[in-house]
Amino acid sequence: MVAPARARRPGAERPGSEPEPDDIAGCPFCEGRESATPPETFALGPPGRPAYAPGWRVRVVPNKFPAFGPWSDEGDRTTGLFARRAARGRQEVVIHSPRHVRTLADLSVRELGWVAEAWQARALAAREQGFPYMQALVNEGAAAGASLRHSHSQLVWLAEEPPLVVQERLAQEAEGGCVLCRVLAEELEQRIRVVSERDGLVLLCPFAGRQPYELLVAPRKCESDPFTSEHLGSALVLVAEGLRRLHVAEGVIPINAWLHASGHWHLEVVPRLTILAGLELGSGYFVNTLAPESAAGVLRES
Ligand SMILES: [Zn+2]
Ligand SMILES: [Zn+2]
Ligand SMILES: [Zn+2]
């Protein structure tokens, strides 16, 4: 539902608009503090570089506080970790740069390419180890769930597709053809919600965006596997471009972004300009205070 007036209702201030503390001095992701993280599982850097040494371009380390793990339904009495179902998995953190950059928007095209390379390498390693689905995601800002400001992403190794991905895939199958292919063709013809294009990929504000400035990035050609695609780096470049435009329009705001490999792969970016409340959480109806076509217009100009 698009309801512009709601933005002006009393108390509708934004989450995360306060400047956030930024602890550069204690940042465990900066170059030179390699021993502050668990031992790295992967890195891009000069050949022969020892683990824990500086000189890397992208570094992957296990998540210190994973939600998914090898534990079973019974739980583990010593650690107190329980899972209701056998949601086996692993979680890794990809540190995007040795520099203390705070957002994907500040990474160069080359750096974004290296992030994509790390995602792809880890997804293929996960498959080899029995985790066929990789959920890659980026949280930026405390209001979006990020506990550290240094730009990073999370890779969740899953033994099965998560519920939303199953739902998207089933919806595609029910329509008897690729829904996203049809949507992209229509959007590129109308050009109302398209923000930008690059290397065979499209950046747009989706028709049913849940939040102001929600973004979608997808390859124009139907591709099902982002982890073997030559387009993943360009997709991250388009996400970064969308964020730079958003920052010009609205300032730096918290965002959640994730990659979906549910048929025609794509990245979704949800800026956290409003707080999700009982209506959204209880009904699944999202109230968007900015029409996606208006948002796209603002971002194209920014
Ligand atoms: Zn840092
Ligand atoms: Zn498609
Ligand atoms: Zn999706």
Short mmCIF file of C-alpha atoms and ligand atoms in Angstrom, two decimals:
data_model
loop_
_atom_site.label_atom_id
_atom_site.label_comp_id
_atom_site.label_asym_id
_atom_site.label_seq_id
_atom_site.Cartn_x
_atom_site.Cartn_y
_atom_site.Cartn_z
CA MET A 1 0.00 0.00 0.00
CA VAL A 2 1.31 3.42 -0.95
CA ALA A 3 0.30 6.00 1.66
CA PRO A 4 2.37 9.21 1.41
CA ALA A 5 0.49 10.97 4.23
CA ARG A 6 1.72 8.45 6.76
CA ALA A 7 5.21 9.95 6.59
CA ARG A 8 3.87 13.09 8.26
CA ARG A 9 2.01 11.40 11.10
CA PRO A 10 3.29 12.35 14.58
CA GLY A 11 6.12 10.18 15.79
CA ALA A 12 7.05 8.95 12.31
CA GLU A 13 10.68 9.85 12.71
CA ARG A 14 13.31 7.69 11.13
CA PRO A 15 15.24 5.00 12.85
CA GLY A 16 18.98 5.39 12.58
CA SER A 17 18.96 9.12 11.82
CA GLU A 18 21.15 9.79 14.86
CA PRO A 19 24.85 9.72 14.01
CA GLU A 20 26.20 6.32 15.01
CA PRO A 21 29.37 5.88 17.03
CA ASP A 22 32.19 4.59 14.87
CA ASP A 23 34.91 2.78 16.77
CA ILE A 24 37.80 2.89 14.28
CA ALA A 25 40.35 2.55 17.07
CA GLY A 26 38.93 -0.83 18.12
CA CYS A 27 37.75 -2.08 14.72
CA PRO A 28 38.63 -5.79 14.33
CA PHE A 29 38.09 -5.66 10.55
CA CYS A 30 40.79 -3.06 9.76
CA GLU A 31 44.10 -4.12 8.22
CA GLY A 32 46.66 -4.80 10.94
CA ARG A 33 44.10 -6.25 13.40
CA GLU A 34 43.83 -9.67 11.75
CA SER A 35 44.35 -11.49 15.06
CA ALA A 36 41.18 -9.86 16.48
CA THR A 37 39.01 -12.17 14.35
CA PRO A 38 38.76 -15.99 14.29
CA PRO A 39 41.23 -17.57 11.83
CA GLU A 40 40.37 -16.68 8.24
CA THR A 41 38.78 -19.31 5.99
CA PHE A 42 39.54 -17.49 2.73
CA ALA A 43 41.32 -14.37 1.52
CA LEU A 44 42.21 -12.61 -1.69
CA GLY A 45 45.72 -11.23 -1.58
CA PRO A 46 49.29 -11.81 -2.72
CA PRO A 47 50.27 -15.47 -3.14
CA GLY A 48 52.04 -16.89 -0.10
CA ARG A 49 50.65 -14.29 2.30
CA PRO A 50 50.44 -15.95 5.73
CA ALA A 51 47.05 -15.95 7.50
CA TYR A 52 46.86 -13.13 10.07
CA ALA A 53 49.21 -11.02 7.93
CA PRO A 54 48.20 -7.70 6.38
CA GLY A 55 48.23 -7.24 2.59
CA TRP A 56 44.84 -8.85 1.84
CA ARG A 57 42.16 -7.34 -0.38
CA VAL A 58 39.12 -9.25 0.94
CA ARG A 59 39.09 -11.53 3.98
CA VAL A 60 36.55 -14.16 5.07
CA VAL A 61 36.30 -15.24 8.72
CA PRO A 62 33.79 -17.35 10.67
CA ASN A 63 31.00 -15.38 12.36
CA LYS A 64 31.79 -15.18 16.08
CA PHE A 65 28.08 -15.26 16.99
CA PRO A 66 26.38 -17.59 14.50
CA ALA A 67 22.64 -18.31 14.58
CA PHE A 68 23.13 -21.47 12.56
CA GLY A 69 25.39 -24.28 13.61
CA PRO A 70 25.96 -27.99 13.57
CA TRP A 71 23.84 -28.55 16.70
CA SER A 72 20.74 -30.75 16.54
CA ASP A 73 17.12 -30.74 17.75
CA GLU A 74 18.16 -31.88 21.19
CA GLY A 75 20.49 -28.98 21.67
CA ASP A 76 23.81 -28.91 23.39
CA ARG A 77 23.76 -28.77 27.16
CA THR A 78 27.26 -27.42 27.46
CA THR A 79 26.79 -24.43 25.17
CA GLY A 80 23.03 -23.94 25.64
CA LEU A 81 22.54 -23.71 21.88
CA PHE A 82 19.27 -25.19 20.66
CA ALA A 83 17.61 -25.37 17.28
CA ARG A 84 13.95 -26.26 16.84
CA ARG A 85 14.59 -27.93 13.56
CA ALA A 86 17.78 -29.30 12.22
CA ALA A 87 18.68 -26.01 10.54
CA ARG A 88 22.26 -26.96 9.99
CA GLY A 89 24.42 -24.22 8.66
CA ARG A 90 27.47 -22.06 9.03
CA GLN A 91 27.99 -18.35 9.02
CA GLU A 92 30.92 -16.39 7.69
CA VAL A 93 31.76 -12.70 7.52
CA VAL A 94 33.30 -11.20 4.39
CA ILE A 95 35.40 -8.12 5.18
CA HIS A 96 35.10 -5.97 2.08
CA SER A 97 38.25 -3.88 2.34
CA PRO A 98 41.37 -3.44 4.47
CA ARG A 99 40.34 0.24 4.67
CA HIS A 100 37.73 1.35 7.21
CA VAL A 101 34.98 2.05 4.67
CA ARG A 102 31.48 2.20 6.10
CA THR A 103 29.28 1.26 3.16
CA LEU A 104 29.26 -0.63 -0.13
CA ALA A 105 28.79 2.80 -1.71
CA ASP A 106 32.41 3.67 -0.82
CA LEU A 107 33.98 0.60 -2.49
CA SER A 108 35.59 0.89 -5.93
CA VAL A 109 34.47 -1.16 -8.92
CA ARG A 110 37.54 -3.41 -8.49
CA GLU A 111 36.84 -3.90 -4.78
CA LEU A 112 33.21 -4.83 -5.47
CA GLY A 113 34.48 -7.35 -8.02
CA TRP A 114 36.68 -8.92 -5.33
CA VAL A 115 33.71 -9.13 -2.95
CA ALA A 116 31.76 -10.98 -5.65
CA GLU A 117 34.76 -13.27 -6.19
CA ALA A 118 34.86 -14.09 -2.47
CA TRP A 119 31.10 -14.78 -2.36
CA GLN A 120 31.43 -17.11 -5.35
CA ALA A 121 34.46 -18.97 -3.98
CA ARG A 122 32.78 -19.54 -0.61
CA ALA A 123 29.45 -20.62 -2.18
CA LEU A 124 31.27 -23.25 -4.22
CA ALA A 125 33.18 -24.40 -1.10
CA ALA A 126 29.87 -24.62 0.78
CA ARG A 127 28.32 -26.77 -1.95
CA GLU A 128 31.27 -29.15 -1.81
CA GLN A 129 30.74 -29.48 1.93
CA GLY A 130 27.01 -30.25 1.68
CA PHE A 131 25.45 -26.80 1.98
CA PRO A 132 23.68 -26.21 -1.36
CA TYR A 133 22.11 -22.83 -0.54
CA MET A 134 24.14 -19.74 0.28
CA GLN A 135 22.35 -16.70 1.68
CA ALA A 136 24.56 -13.67 1.08
CA LEU A 137 23.49 -10.48 2.82
CA VAL A 138 24.65 -7.01 3.80
CA ASN A 139 23.41 -5.04 6.80
CA GLU A 140 24.49 -1.40 7.08
CA GLY A 141 23.74 0.70 10.16
CA ALA A 142 22.76 -0.27 13.71
CA ALA A 143 19.03 0.10 12.91
CA ALA A 144 19.53 -2.55 10.20
CA GLY A 145 21.24 -4.98 12.55
CA ALA A 146 24.92 -4.22 11.84
CA SER A 147 27.08 -4.32 14.96
CA LEU A 148 30.26 -3.08 13.23
CA ARG A 149 30.55 -0.10 10.88
CA HIS A 150 33.40 -1.47 8.73
CA SER A 151 31.76 -2.62 5.47
CA HIS A 152 31.18 -6.37 5.47
CA SER A 153 28.71 -9.01 4.31
CA GLN A 154 27.52 -12.25 5.80
CA LEU A 155 27.39 -15.63 4.12
CA VAL A 156 24.98 -18.13 5.63
CA TRP A 157 25.65 -21.68 4.46
CA LEU A 158 22.34 -23.55 4.44
CA ALA A 159 21.49 -27.22 4.06
CA GLU A 160 18.18 -26.27 2.44
CA GLU A 161 16.53 -23.28 0.73
CA PRO A 162 15.10 -20.84 3.30
CA PRO A 163 11.28 -20.30 3.37
CA LEU A 164 11.17 -17.00 1.44
CA VAL A 165 13.31 -18.42 -1.35
CA VAL A 166 11.04 -21.48 -1.61
CA GLN A 167 8.05 -19.12 -1.73
CA GLU A 168 9.60 -17.03 -4.55
CA ARG A 169 10.53 -20.14 -6.51
CA LEU A 170 7.04 -21.68 -6.14
CA ALA A 171 5.45 -18.37 -7.24
CA GLN A 172 7.64 -18.42 -10.37
CA GLU A 173 6.66 -22.02 -11.14
CA ALA A 174 2.94 -21.31 -10.57
CA GLU A 175 3.05 -18.53 -13.18
CA GLY A 176 4.37 -21.01 -15.73
CA GLY A 177 7.38 -18.97 -16.80
CA CYS A 178 9.88 -16.58 -15.30
CA VAL A 179 7.99 -13.78 -13.55
CA LEU A 180 11.12 -11.65 -13.22
CA CYS A 181 11.86 -11.89 -16.96
CA ARG A 182 8.35 -10.57 -17.64
CA VAL A 183 8.65 -7.84 -15.01
CA LEU A 184 12.04 -6.67 -16.37
CA ALA A 185 10.72 -6.58 -19.95
CA GLU A 186 7.75 -4.45 -18.86
CA GLU A 187 9.86 -2.15 -16.70
CA LEU A 188 12.40 -1.57 -19.47
CA GLU A 189 9.60 -0.72 -21.86
CA GLN A 190 7.84 1.71 -19.47
CA ARG A 191 11.04 3.14 -17.89
CA ILE A 192 9.08 4.66 -14.98
CA ARG A 193 10.76 2.70 -12.21
CA VAL A 194 14.13 1.97 -13.85
CA VAL A 195 16.97 3.89 -12.18
CA SER A 196 20.03 2.68 -14.06
CA GLU A 197 21.48 -0.08 -16.26
CA ARG A 198 24.97 -1.52 -16.56
CA ASP A 199 26.64 -4.54 -18.20
CA GLY A 200 23.36 -6.31 -18.95
CA LEU A 201 21.88 -5.65 -15.49
CA VAL A 202 19.03 -3.41 -14.35
CA LEU A 203 18.60 -1.31 -11.19
CA LEU A 204 14.99 -0.40 -10.46
CA CYS A 205 12.49 0.44 -7.73
CA PRO A 206 10.15 -2.58 -7.72
CA PHE A 207 6.43 -2.01 -8.34
CA ALA A 208 5.49 -3.45 -4.93
CA GLY A 209 8.37 -2.00 -2.90
CA ARG A 210 7.77 -2.50 0.81
CA GLN A 211 9.74 0.54 1.96
CA PRO A 212 10.66 3.92 0.43
CA TYR A 213 13.52 3.52 -2.11
CA GLU A 214 13.45 -0.28 -2.08
CA LEU A 215 15.76 -1.44 -4.88
CA LEU A 216 16.06 -4.50 -7.08
CA VAL A 217 19.09 -5.46 -9.18
CA ALA A 218 18.85 -8.33 -11.67
CA PRO A 219 20.52 -9.51 -14.87
CA ARG A 220 18.32 -8.92 -17.93
CA LYS A 221 18.97 -12.45 -19.16
CA CYS A 222 17.49 -15.28 -17.13
CA GLU A 223 20.27 -16.80 -15.01
CA SER A 224 19.70 -19.10 -12.06
CA ASP A 225 23.11 -19.32 -10.44
CA PRO A 226 24.72 -16.08 -9.22
CA PHE A 227 27.74 -17.99 -7.92
CA THR A 228 28.88 -19.08 -11.37
CA SER A 229 27.66 -15.92 -13.13
CA GLU A 230 30.09 -13.41 -14.63
CA HIS A 231 27.54 -10.71 -13.72
CA LEU A 232 27.67 -10.87 -9.91
CA GLY A 233 30.41 -8.21 -9.62
CA SER A 234 28.49 -5.83 -11.88
CA ALA A 235 25.36 -6.48 -9.80
CA LEU A 236 27.20 -5.32 -6.66
CA VAL A 237 28.45 -2.27 -8.58
CA LEU A 238 24.83 -1.41 -9.38
CA VAL A 239 23.81 -1.91 -5.74
CA ALA A 240 26.62 0.47 -4.72
CA GLU A 241 25.45 2.97 -7.35
CA GLY A 242 21.89 2.74 -5.98
CA LEU A 243 23.20 3.39 -2.46
CA ARG A 244 25.26 6.39 -3.61
CA ARG A 245 22.16 7.87 -5.24
CA LEU A 246 20.17 7.13 -2.08
CA HIS A 247 22.83 8.80 0.09
CA VAL A 248 22.67 11.93 -2.09
CA ALA A 249 18.86 12.00 -1.84
CA GLU A 250 18.38 11.09 1.83
CA GLY A 251 21.77 10.97 3.53
CA VAL A 252 23.41 7.78 4.79
CA ILE A 253 20.59 5.55 6.06
CA PRO A 254 20.56 1.96 7.34
CA ILE A 255 19.88 -0.73 4.75
CA ASN A 256 19.46 -4.47 4.47
CA ALA A 257 20.40 -6.16 1.22
CA TRP A 258 20.42 -9.79 0.16
CA LEU A 259 20.99 -12.04 -2.79
CA HIS A 260 18.22 -14.43 -3.87
CA ALA A 261 19.03 -17.48 -5.96
CA SER A 262 15.37 -18.44 -6.39
CA GLY A 263 15.17 -18.99 -10.10
CA HIS A 264 16.16 -15.74 -11.88
CA TRP A 265 18.72 -14.46 -9.36
CA HIS A 266 18.56 -10.92 -8.04
CA LEU A 267 19.61 -8.62 -5.21
CA GLU A 268 17.07 -6.82 -3.07
CA VAL A 269 17.91 -3.68 -1.06
CA VAL A 270 15.53 -2.44 1.64
CA PRO A 271 16.40 0.97 3.17
CA ARG A 272 15.22 1.19 6.77
CA LEU A 273 13.57 4.61 6.71
CA THR A 274 10.50 3.50 8.65
CA ILE A 275 9.92 1.11 11.52
CA LEU A 276 8.04 -2.10 10.74
CA ALA A 277 5.03 -2.27 13.06
CA GLY A 278 2.01 -4.45 13.83
CA LEU A 279 0.37 -4.01 10.43
CA GLU A 280 3.46 -5.07 8.50
CA LEU A 281 4.51 -7.86 10.85
CA GLY A 282 1.00 -9.12 11.55
CA SER A 283 -0.62 -8.96 8.13
CA GLY A 284 2.16 -8.97 5.58
CA TYR A 285 0.80 -5.68 4.17
CA PHE A 286 3.56 -3.13 3.85
CA VAL A 287 2.76 0.57 3.97
CA ASN A 288 5.17 2.47 1.74
CA THR A 289 5.19 6.26 2.18
CA LEU A 290 6.89 6.90 -1.19
CA ALA A 291 5.55 5.51 -4.47
CA PRO A 292 8.28 3.47 -6.24
CA GLU A 293 7.92 5.54 -9.41
CA SER A 294 8.55 8.73 -7.37
CA ALA A 295 11.51 7.08 -5.65
CA ALA A 296 12.99 6.07 -9.01
CA GLY A 297 12.61 9.65 -10.26
CA VAL A 298 14.43 11.02 -7.22
CA LEU A 299 17.23 8.44 -7.55
CA ARG A 300 17.68 9.06 -11.29
CA GLU A 301 18.20 12.77 -10.55
CA SER A 302 20.52 12.17 -7.58
ZN ZN B 1 37.64 -0.98 10.31
ZN ZN B 2 14.02 -14.88 -15.80
ZN ZN B 3 13.80 -12.06 -3.99
#
